[in-house]
Coordinates of C-alpha atoms and ligand atoms in Angstrom, one line a residue:
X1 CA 92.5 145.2 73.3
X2 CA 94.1 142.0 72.1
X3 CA 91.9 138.8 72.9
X4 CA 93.4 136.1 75.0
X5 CA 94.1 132.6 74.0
X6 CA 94.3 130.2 76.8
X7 CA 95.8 126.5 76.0
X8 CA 96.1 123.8 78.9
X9 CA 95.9 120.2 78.9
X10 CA 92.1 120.3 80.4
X11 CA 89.8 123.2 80.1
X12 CA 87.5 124.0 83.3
X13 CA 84.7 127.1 82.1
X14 CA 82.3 128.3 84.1
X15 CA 80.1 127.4 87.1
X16 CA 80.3 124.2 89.2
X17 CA 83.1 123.4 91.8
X18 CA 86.4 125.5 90.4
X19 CA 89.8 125.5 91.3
X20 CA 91.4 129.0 92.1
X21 CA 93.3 128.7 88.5
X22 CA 90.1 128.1 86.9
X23 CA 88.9 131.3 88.6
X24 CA 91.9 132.9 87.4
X25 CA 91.6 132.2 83.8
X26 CA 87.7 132.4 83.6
X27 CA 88.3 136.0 84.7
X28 CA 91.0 137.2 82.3
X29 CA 89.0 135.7 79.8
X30 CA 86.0 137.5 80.6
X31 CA 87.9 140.8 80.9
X32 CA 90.2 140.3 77.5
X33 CA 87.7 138.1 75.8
X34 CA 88.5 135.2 73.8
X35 CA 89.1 131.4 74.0
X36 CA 90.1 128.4 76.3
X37 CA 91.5 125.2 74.4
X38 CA 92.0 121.9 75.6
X39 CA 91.5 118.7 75.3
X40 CA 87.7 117.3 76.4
X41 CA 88.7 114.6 78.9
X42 CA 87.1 112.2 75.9
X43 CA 88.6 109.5 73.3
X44 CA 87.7 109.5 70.0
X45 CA 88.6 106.3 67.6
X46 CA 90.2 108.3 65.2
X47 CA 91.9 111.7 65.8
X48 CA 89.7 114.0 63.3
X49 CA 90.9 117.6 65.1
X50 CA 86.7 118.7 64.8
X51 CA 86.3 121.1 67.6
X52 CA 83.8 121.1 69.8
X53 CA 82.9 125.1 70.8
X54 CA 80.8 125.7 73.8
X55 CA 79.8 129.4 75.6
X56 CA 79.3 128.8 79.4
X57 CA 79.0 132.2 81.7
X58 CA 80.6 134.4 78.6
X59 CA 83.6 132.1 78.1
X60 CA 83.9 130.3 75.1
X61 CA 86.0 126.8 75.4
X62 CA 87.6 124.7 72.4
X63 CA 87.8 121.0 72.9
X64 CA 89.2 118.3 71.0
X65 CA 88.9 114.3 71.3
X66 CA 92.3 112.4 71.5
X67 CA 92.7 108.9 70.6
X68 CA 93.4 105.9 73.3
X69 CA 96.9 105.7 72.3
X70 CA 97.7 109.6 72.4
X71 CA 96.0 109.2 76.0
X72 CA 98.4 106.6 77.0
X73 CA 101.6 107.8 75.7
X74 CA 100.8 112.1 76.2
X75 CA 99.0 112.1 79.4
X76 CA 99.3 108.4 81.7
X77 CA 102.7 108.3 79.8
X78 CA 105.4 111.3 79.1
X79 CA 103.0 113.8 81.3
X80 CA 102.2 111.5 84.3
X81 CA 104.9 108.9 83.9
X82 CA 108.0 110.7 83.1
X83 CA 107.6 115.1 83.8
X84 CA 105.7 114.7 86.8
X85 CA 108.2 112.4 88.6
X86 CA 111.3 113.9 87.3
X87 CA 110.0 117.6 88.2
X88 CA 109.2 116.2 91.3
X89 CA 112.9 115.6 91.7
X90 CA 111.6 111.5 92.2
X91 CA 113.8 110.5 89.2
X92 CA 113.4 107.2 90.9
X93 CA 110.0 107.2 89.6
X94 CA 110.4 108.7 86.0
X95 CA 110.1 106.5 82.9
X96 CA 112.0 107.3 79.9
X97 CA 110.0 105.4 77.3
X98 CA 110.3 106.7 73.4
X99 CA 106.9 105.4 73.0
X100 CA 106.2 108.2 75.8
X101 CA 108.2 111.1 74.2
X102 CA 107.1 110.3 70.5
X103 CA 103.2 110.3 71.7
X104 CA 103.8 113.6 73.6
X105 CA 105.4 115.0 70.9
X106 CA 102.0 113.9 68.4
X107 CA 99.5 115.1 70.6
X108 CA 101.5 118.5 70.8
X109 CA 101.4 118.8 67.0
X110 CA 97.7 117.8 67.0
X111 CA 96.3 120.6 69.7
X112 CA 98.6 123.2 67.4
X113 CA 97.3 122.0 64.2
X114 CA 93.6 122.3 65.8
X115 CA 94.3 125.7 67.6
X116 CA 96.0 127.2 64.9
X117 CA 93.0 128.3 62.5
X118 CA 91.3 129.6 65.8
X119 CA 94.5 132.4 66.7
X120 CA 93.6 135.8 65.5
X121 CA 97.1 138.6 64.6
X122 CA 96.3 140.5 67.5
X123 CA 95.3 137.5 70.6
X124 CA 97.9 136.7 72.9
X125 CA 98.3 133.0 73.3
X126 CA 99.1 131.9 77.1
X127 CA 99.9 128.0 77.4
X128 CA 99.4 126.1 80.6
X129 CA 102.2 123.8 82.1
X130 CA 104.1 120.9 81.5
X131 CA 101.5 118.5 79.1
X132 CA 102.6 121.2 76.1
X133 CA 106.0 122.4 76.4
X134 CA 106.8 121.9 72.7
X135 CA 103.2 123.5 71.6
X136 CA 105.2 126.9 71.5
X137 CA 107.6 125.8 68.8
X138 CA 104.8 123.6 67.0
X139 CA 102.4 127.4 66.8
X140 CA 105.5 129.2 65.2
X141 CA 106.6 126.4 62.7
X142 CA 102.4 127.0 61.9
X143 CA 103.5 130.5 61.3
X144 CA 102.0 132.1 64.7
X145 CA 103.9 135.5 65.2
X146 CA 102.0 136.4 68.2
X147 CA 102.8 137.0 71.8
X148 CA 103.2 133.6 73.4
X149 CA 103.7 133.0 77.2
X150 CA 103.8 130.0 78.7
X151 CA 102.9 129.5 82.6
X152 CA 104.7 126.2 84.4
X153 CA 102.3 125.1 87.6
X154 CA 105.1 122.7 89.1
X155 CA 108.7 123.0 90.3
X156 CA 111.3 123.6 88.0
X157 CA 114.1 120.5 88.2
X158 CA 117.6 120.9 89.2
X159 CA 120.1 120.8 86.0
X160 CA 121.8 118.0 87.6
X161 CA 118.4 115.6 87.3
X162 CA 117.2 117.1 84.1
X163 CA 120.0 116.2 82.0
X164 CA 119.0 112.6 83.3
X165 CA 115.7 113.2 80.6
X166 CA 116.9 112.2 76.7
X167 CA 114.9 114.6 75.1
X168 CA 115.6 117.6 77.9
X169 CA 117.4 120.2 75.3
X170 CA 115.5 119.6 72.6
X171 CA 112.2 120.2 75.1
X172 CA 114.0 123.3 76.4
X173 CA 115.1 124.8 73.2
X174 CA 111.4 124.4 72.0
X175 CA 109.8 126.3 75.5
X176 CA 112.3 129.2 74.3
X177 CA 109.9 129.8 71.1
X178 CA 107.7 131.2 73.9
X179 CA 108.5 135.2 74.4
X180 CA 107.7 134.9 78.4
X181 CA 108.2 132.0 80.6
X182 CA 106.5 131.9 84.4
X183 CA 107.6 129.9 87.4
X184 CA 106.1 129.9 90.8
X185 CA 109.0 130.4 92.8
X186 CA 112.8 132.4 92.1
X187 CA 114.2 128.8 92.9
X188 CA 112.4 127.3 89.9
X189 CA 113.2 130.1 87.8
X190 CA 117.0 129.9 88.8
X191 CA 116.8 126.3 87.9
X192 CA 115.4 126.8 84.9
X193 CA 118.1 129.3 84.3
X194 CA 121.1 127.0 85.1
X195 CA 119.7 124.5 82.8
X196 CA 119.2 127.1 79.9
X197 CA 123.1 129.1 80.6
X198 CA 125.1 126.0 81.3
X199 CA 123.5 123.1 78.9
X200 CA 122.4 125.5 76.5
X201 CA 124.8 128.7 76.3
X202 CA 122.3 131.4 77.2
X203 CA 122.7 134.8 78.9
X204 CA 120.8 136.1 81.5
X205 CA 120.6 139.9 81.9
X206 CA 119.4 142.0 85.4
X207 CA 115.7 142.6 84.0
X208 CA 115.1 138.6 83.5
X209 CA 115.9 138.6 79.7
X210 CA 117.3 135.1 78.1
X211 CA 119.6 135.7 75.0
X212 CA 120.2 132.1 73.5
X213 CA 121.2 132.4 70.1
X214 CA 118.5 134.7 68.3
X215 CA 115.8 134.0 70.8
X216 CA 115.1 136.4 73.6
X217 CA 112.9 135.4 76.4
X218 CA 111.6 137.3 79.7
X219 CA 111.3 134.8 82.7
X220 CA 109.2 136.1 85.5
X221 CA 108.7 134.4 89.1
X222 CA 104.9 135.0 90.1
X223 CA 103.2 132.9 92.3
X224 CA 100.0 132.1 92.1
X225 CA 97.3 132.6 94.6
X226 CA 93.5 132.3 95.2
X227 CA 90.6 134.2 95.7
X228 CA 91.5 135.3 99.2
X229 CA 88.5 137.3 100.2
X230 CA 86.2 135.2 98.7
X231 CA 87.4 131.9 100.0
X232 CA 87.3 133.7 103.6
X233 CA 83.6 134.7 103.0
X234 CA 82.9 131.0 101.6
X235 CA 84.3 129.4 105.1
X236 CA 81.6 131.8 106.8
X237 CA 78.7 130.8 104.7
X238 CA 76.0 128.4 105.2
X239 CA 77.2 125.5 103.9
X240 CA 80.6 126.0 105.2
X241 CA 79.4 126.5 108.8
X242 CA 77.3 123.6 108.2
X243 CA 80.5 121.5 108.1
X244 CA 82.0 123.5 110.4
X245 CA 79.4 122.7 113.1
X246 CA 79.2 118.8 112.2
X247 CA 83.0 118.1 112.4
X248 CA 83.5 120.0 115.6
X249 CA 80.7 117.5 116.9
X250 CA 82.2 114.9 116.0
X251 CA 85.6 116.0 117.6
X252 CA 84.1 115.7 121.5
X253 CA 86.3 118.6 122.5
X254 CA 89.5 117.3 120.6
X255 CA 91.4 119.4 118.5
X256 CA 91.3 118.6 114.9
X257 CA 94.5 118.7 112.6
X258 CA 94.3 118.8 108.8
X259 CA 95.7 117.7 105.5
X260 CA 94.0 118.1 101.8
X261 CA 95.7 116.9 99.2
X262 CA 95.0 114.7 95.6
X263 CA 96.8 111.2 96.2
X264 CA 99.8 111.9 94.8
X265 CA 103.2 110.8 96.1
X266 CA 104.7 114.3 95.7
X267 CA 102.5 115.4 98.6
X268 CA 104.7 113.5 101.1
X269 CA 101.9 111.7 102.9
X270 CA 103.3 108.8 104.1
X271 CA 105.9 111.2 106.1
X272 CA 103.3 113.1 107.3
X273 CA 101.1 110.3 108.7
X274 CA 105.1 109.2 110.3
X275 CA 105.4 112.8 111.8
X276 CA 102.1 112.5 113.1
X277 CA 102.7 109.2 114.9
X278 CA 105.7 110.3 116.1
X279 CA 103.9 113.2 118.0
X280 CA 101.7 110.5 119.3
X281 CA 104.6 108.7 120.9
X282 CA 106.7 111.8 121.7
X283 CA 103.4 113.2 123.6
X284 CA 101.5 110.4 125.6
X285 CA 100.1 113.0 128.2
X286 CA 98.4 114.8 124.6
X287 CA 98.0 112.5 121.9
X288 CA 93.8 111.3 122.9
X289 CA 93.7 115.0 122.7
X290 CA 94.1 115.2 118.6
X291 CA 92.6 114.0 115.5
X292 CA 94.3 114.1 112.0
X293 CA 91.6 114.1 109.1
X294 CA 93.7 113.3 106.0
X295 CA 91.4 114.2 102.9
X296 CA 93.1 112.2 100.1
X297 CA 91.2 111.8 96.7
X298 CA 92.3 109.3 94.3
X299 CA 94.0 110.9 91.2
X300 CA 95.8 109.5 88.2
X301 CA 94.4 106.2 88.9
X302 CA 95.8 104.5 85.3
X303 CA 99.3 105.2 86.4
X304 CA 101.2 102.2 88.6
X305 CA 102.9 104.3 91.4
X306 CA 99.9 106.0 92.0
X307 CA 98.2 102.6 92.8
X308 CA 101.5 101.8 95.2
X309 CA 101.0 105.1 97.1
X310 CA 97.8 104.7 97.6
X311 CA 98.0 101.0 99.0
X312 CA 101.2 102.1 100.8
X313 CA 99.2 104.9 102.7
X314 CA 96.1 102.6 103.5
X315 CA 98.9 100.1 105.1
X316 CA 100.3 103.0 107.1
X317 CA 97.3 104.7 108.1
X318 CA 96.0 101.1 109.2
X319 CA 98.7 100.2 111.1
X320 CA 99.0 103.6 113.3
X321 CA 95.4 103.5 114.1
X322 CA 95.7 99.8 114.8
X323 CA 98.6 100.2 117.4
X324 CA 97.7 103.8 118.8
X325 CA 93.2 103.6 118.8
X326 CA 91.9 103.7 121.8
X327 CA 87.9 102.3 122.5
X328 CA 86.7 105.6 121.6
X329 CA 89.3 107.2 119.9
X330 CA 91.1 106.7 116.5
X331 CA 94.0 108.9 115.7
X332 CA 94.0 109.1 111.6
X333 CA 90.4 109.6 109.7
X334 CA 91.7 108.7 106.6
X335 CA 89.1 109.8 103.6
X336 CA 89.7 108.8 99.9
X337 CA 86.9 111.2 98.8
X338 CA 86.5 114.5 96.8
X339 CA 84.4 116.9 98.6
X340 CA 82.3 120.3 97.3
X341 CA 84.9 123.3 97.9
X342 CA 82.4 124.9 100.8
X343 CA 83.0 121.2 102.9
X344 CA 86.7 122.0 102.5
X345 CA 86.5 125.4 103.8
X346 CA 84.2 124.2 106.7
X347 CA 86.7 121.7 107.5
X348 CA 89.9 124.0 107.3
X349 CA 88.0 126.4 109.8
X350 CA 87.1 123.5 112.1
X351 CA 90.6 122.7 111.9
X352 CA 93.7 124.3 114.9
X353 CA 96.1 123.1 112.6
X354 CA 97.2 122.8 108.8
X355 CA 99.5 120.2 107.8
X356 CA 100.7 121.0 104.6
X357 CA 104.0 118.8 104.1
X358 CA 104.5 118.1 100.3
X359 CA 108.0 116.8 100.1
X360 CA 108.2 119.0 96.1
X361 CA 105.2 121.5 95.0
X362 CA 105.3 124.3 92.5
X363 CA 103.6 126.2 94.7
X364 CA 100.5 124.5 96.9
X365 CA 97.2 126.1 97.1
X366 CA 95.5 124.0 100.3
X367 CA 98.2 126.1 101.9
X368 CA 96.6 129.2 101.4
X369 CA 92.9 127.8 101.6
X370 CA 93.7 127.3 105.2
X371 CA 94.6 130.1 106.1
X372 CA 91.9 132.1 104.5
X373 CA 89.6 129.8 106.0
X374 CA 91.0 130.7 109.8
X375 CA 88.9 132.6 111.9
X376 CA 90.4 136.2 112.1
X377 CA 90.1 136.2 116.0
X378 CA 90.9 132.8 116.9
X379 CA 93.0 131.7 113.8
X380 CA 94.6 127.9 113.7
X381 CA 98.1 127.2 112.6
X382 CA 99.6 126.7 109.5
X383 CA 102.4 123.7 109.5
X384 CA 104.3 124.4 105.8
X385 CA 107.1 122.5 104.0
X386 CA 109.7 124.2 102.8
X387 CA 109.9 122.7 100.1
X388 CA 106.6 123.7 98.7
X389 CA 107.1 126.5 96.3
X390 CA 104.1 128.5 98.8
X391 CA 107.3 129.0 101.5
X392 CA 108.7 131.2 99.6
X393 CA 105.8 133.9 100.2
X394 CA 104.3 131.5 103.7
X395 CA 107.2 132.6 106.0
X396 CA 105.2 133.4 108.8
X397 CA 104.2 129.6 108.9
X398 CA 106.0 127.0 110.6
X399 CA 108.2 125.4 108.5
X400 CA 109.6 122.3 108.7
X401 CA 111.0 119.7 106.8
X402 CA 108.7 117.2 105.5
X403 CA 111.4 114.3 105.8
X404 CA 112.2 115.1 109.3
X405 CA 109.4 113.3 111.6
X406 CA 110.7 114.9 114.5
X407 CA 110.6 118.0 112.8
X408 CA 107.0 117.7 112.4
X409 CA 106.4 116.3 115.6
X410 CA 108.1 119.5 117.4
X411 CA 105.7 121.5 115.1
X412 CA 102.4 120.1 115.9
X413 CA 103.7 120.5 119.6
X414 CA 104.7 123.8 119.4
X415 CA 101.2 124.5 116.9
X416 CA 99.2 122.6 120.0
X417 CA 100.8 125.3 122.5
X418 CA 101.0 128.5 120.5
X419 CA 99.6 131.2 122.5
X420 CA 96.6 133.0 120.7
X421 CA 98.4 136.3 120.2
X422 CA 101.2 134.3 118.6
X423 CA 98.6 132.9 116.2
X424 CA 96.9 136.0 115.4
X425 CA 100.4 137.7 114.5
X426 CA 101.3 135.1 112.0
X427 CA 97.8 134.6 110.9
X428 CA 97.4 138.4 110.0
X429 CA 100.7 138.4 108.4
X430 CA 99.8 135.7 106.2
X431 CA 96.2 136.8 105.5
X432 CA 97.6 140.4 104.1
X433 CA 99.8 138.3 102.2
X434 CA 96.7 136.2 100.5
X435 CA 95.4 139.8 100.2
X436 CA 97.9 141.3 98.3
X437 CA 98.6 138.6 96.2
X438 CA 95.4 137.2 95.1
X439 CA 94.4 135.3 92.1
X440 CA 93.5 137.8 89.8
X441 CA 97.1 139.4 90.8
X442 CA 98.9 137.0 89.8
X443 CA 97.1 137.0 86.2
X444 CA 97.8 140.4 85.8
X445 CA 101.5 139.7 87.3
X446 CA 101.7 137.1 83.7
X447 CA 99.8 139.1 81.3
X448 CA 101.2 142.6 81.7
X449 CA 105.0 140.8 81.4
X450 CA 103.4 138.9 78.4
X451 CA 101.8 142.7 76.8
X452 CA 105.7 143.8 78.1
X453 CA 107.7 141.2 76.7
X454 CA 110.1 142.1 73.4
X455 CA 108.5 142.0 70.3
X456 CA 107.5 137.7 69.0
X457 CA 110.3 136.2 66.9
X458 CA 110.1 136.1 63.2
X459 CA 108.7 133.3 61.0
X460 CA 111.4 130.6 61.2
X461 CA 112.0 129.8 57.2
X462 CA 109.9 126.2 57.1
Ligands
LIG1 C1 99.3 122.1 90.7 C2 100.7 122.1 91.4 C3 100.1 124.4 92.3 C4 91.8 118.9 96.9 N1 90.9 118.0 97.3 C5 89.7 118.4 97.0 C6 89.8 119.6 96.3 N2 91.1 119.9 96.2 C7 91.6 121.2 95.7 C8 92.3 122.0 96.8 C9 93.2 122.9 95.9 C10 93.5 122.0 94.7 O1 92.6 120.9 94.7 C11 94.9 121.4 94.9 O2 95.8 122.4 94.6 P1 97.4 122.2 94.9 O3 98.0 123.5 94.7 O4 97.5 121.8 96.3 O5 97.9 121.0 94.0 P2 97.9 120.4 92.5 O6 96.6 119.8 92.2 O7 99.0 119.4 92.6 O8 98.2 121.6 91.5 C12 100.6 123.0 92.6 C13 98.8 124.3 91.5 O9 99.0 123.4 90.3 C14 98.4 125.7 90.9 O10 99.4 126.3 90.2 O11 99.8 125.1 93.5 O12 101.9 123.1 93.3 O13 101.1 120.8 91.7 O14 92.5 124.0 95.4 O15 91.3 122.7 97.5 N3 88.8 120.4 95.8 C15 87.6 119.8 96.0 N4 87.4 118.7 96.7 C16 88.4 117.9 97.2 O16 88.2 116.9 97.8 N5 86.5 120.5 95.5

């Protein structure tokens, strides 16, 4: 069986706290064997491309060291500053530096030069989202003739704001060097699509196939999930219960709403916190009646709208539970803290209602912690965007638009009221859902298309 070669920006082996992709990729590299490569989170003073190999719990991870300035201009810059916005749809945001694209460009060329001598004629290389679009192109100018797929973990822009990027054909034509390409969501995939048929000339075909030019590429829509049954046996534990009895404690017989998400303007948190005071107005008769816990950790700190959300949210939050607090009541508890994965769970099931509002997400995965933390017999509510790629699957949610306060204010109402068969009904339908399209489906969903997908281009003439 061929080995697999995992590539993202950061690599995440082993035991500790893990994210349900980490999960995901630990186990298909236990079950295919083989390598994860990344980048160690460290800066070295000189890019040297030594690699540092390490074998936690069976996996073996490949790190390199990147220099300040590849830091600056590949991940705060052309990642954080300029994809992220734009795919985001906040092309208010985006910076189009060249400083940015040429730095994005090197550090691309340096994870292929140092990944190359580790690829093997019969692995299957599988790259991870949007720090290394180009690394597909820079393996097969390195002569790499194997199976490449290539996995994209946010939302796939419009045509219309993606021609606003300089170097957007050149970055497309170069993600076409890979043999499959994965979106969360049919609407990022279409958009992808548009971009690649109108800007580019390509043909799409009924079975997902890309012609442009020589190339041939299958595009699949799978989206991701977690490890449903075992997140649903975590929010039972000890630990989970633990938090699960504290919080409701603390509540004094108030219903407790929630919202996890890393600071990060796509999450739409200032709107939520604005839906949620609208409630508070809309409802005097129930508003000493609620709580909304807003875990928030700090992320991307280095990057200047990330500081402005997070002051703009600390002035909001501030000001509603200036004007609204009562002597022993205070409507928003508003954390900037990372917590162990069991407090999450223990929170979510202390919790009658989600509030999940990103105003653009590939596909949101706090979504789908809630509602495997929900107590099948008296299961909470789950309040979903629509425009979080996780509505495409989530229909039995209530879905609202994020930029729509009263929108979100009807929702919590209605969420407040539901009757408990109501919530049960939705609650199972969503559960099966998790079931059914777990984690370790969704791998299988990306590597049996990648073991499918038409034979790996030639050797371009260098
Ligand atoms: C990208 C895409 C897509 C949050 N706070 C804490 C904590 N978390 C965990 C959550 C969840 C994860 O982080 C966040 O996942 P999301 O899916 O919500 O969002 P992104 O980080 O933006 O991820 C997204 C995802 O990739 C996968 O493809 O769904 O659309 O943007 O698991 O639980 N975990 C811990 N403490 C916290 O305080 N331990």
């Amino acid at each position: 069986m061929s080995r697999l070669i995992v590539i993202s920006n950061r690599v995440s082996a082993g035991g500790g706290a893990q994210g349900g992709l980490a999960v995901a990729l630990n186990a298909a590299l236990k079950e295919m064997g083989g390598i994860w490569f990344g980048w160690s989170g460290e800066v070295t003073e000189e890019f040297t491309g030594q690699i540092q190999f390490e074998r936690r719990e069976g996996i073996t991870t490949a790190t390199i060291d990147l220099e300040e300035q590849d830091i600056d201009e590949y991940y705060n810059g052309y990642a954080n500053r300029t994809l992220w916005p734009l795919f985001h749809y906040r092309i208010d945001l985006a910076e189009y530096e060249r400083d940015y694209a040429g730095g994005y460009q090197r550090a691309n060329e340096r994870f292929a030069d140092s990944v190359r001598p580790l690829i093997e004629p019969d692995d299957v290389v599988w790259i991870q989202d949007y720090h290394l679009f180009p690394l597909g192109a820079e393996l097969r100018k390195r002569g790499v003739r194997n199976r490449i797929g290539f996995f994209l973990h946010i939302p796939w822009p419009p045509r219309r704001l993606l021609v606003t990027l300089p170097e957007a054909s050149k970055l497309v034509s170069s993600l076409l060097e890979c043999d499959v390409i994965g979106f969360h969501t049919h609407e990022w995939l279409q958009s992808f699509c548009e971009y690649a048929c109108d800007e580019l000339g390509g043909t799409l075909d009924d079975d997902g196939i890309l012609r442009i030019g020589d190339r041939t590429v299958k595009l699949v829509a799978c989206p991701i999930g977690i490890e449903a049954k075992e997140f649903a046996e975590m929010a039972r534990g000890d630990a989970a219960t633990e938090t699960f009895e504290r919080v409701t404690r603390s509540l004094v017989g108030r219903t407790l709403i929630v919202g996890v998400d890393r600071l990060d303007y796509s999450k739409g948190l200032e709107e939520r916190f604005l839906g949620y005071e609208r409630f508070l107005i809309e409802n005097p008769e129930e508003r000493m009646e609620v709580v909304l816990m807003q875990i928030a950790p700090p992320s991307r700190g280095a990057v200047d709208s990330y500081q402005r959300i997070r002051n703009t949210l600390e002035g909001v939050a501030g000001r509603i539970n200036g004007a609204h607090a009562a002597l022993d009541w205070v409507p928003i508890r508003y954390v900037n803290q990372s917590y162990p994965r069991e407090v999450l769970a223990g929170v979510y099931r202390a919790s009658r209602i989600g509030l999940v509002t990103p105003l653009r997400d590939g596909m949101n995965l706090v979504a789908k912690e809630y509602v495997a933390a929900q107590d099948p017999e008296d299961p909470g509510v789950l309040i979903l965007s629509r425009f979080a790629g996780a509505a495409e699957q989530m229909t039995e949610a209530l879905l609202i638009n994020p930029h729509s306060a009263e929108e979100m204010a009807d929702a919590i109402g209605r969420a407040l009221r539901m009757p408990r068969e109501e919530r049960i009904r939705r609650w199972r339908a969503l559960m099966d859902g998790l079931l059914a399209q777990d984690v370790l489906w969704w791998r299988r969903c990306f590597t049996d298309a990648l073991a499918k997908a038409p034979a790996p281009a030639p050797t371009p003439a260098s």
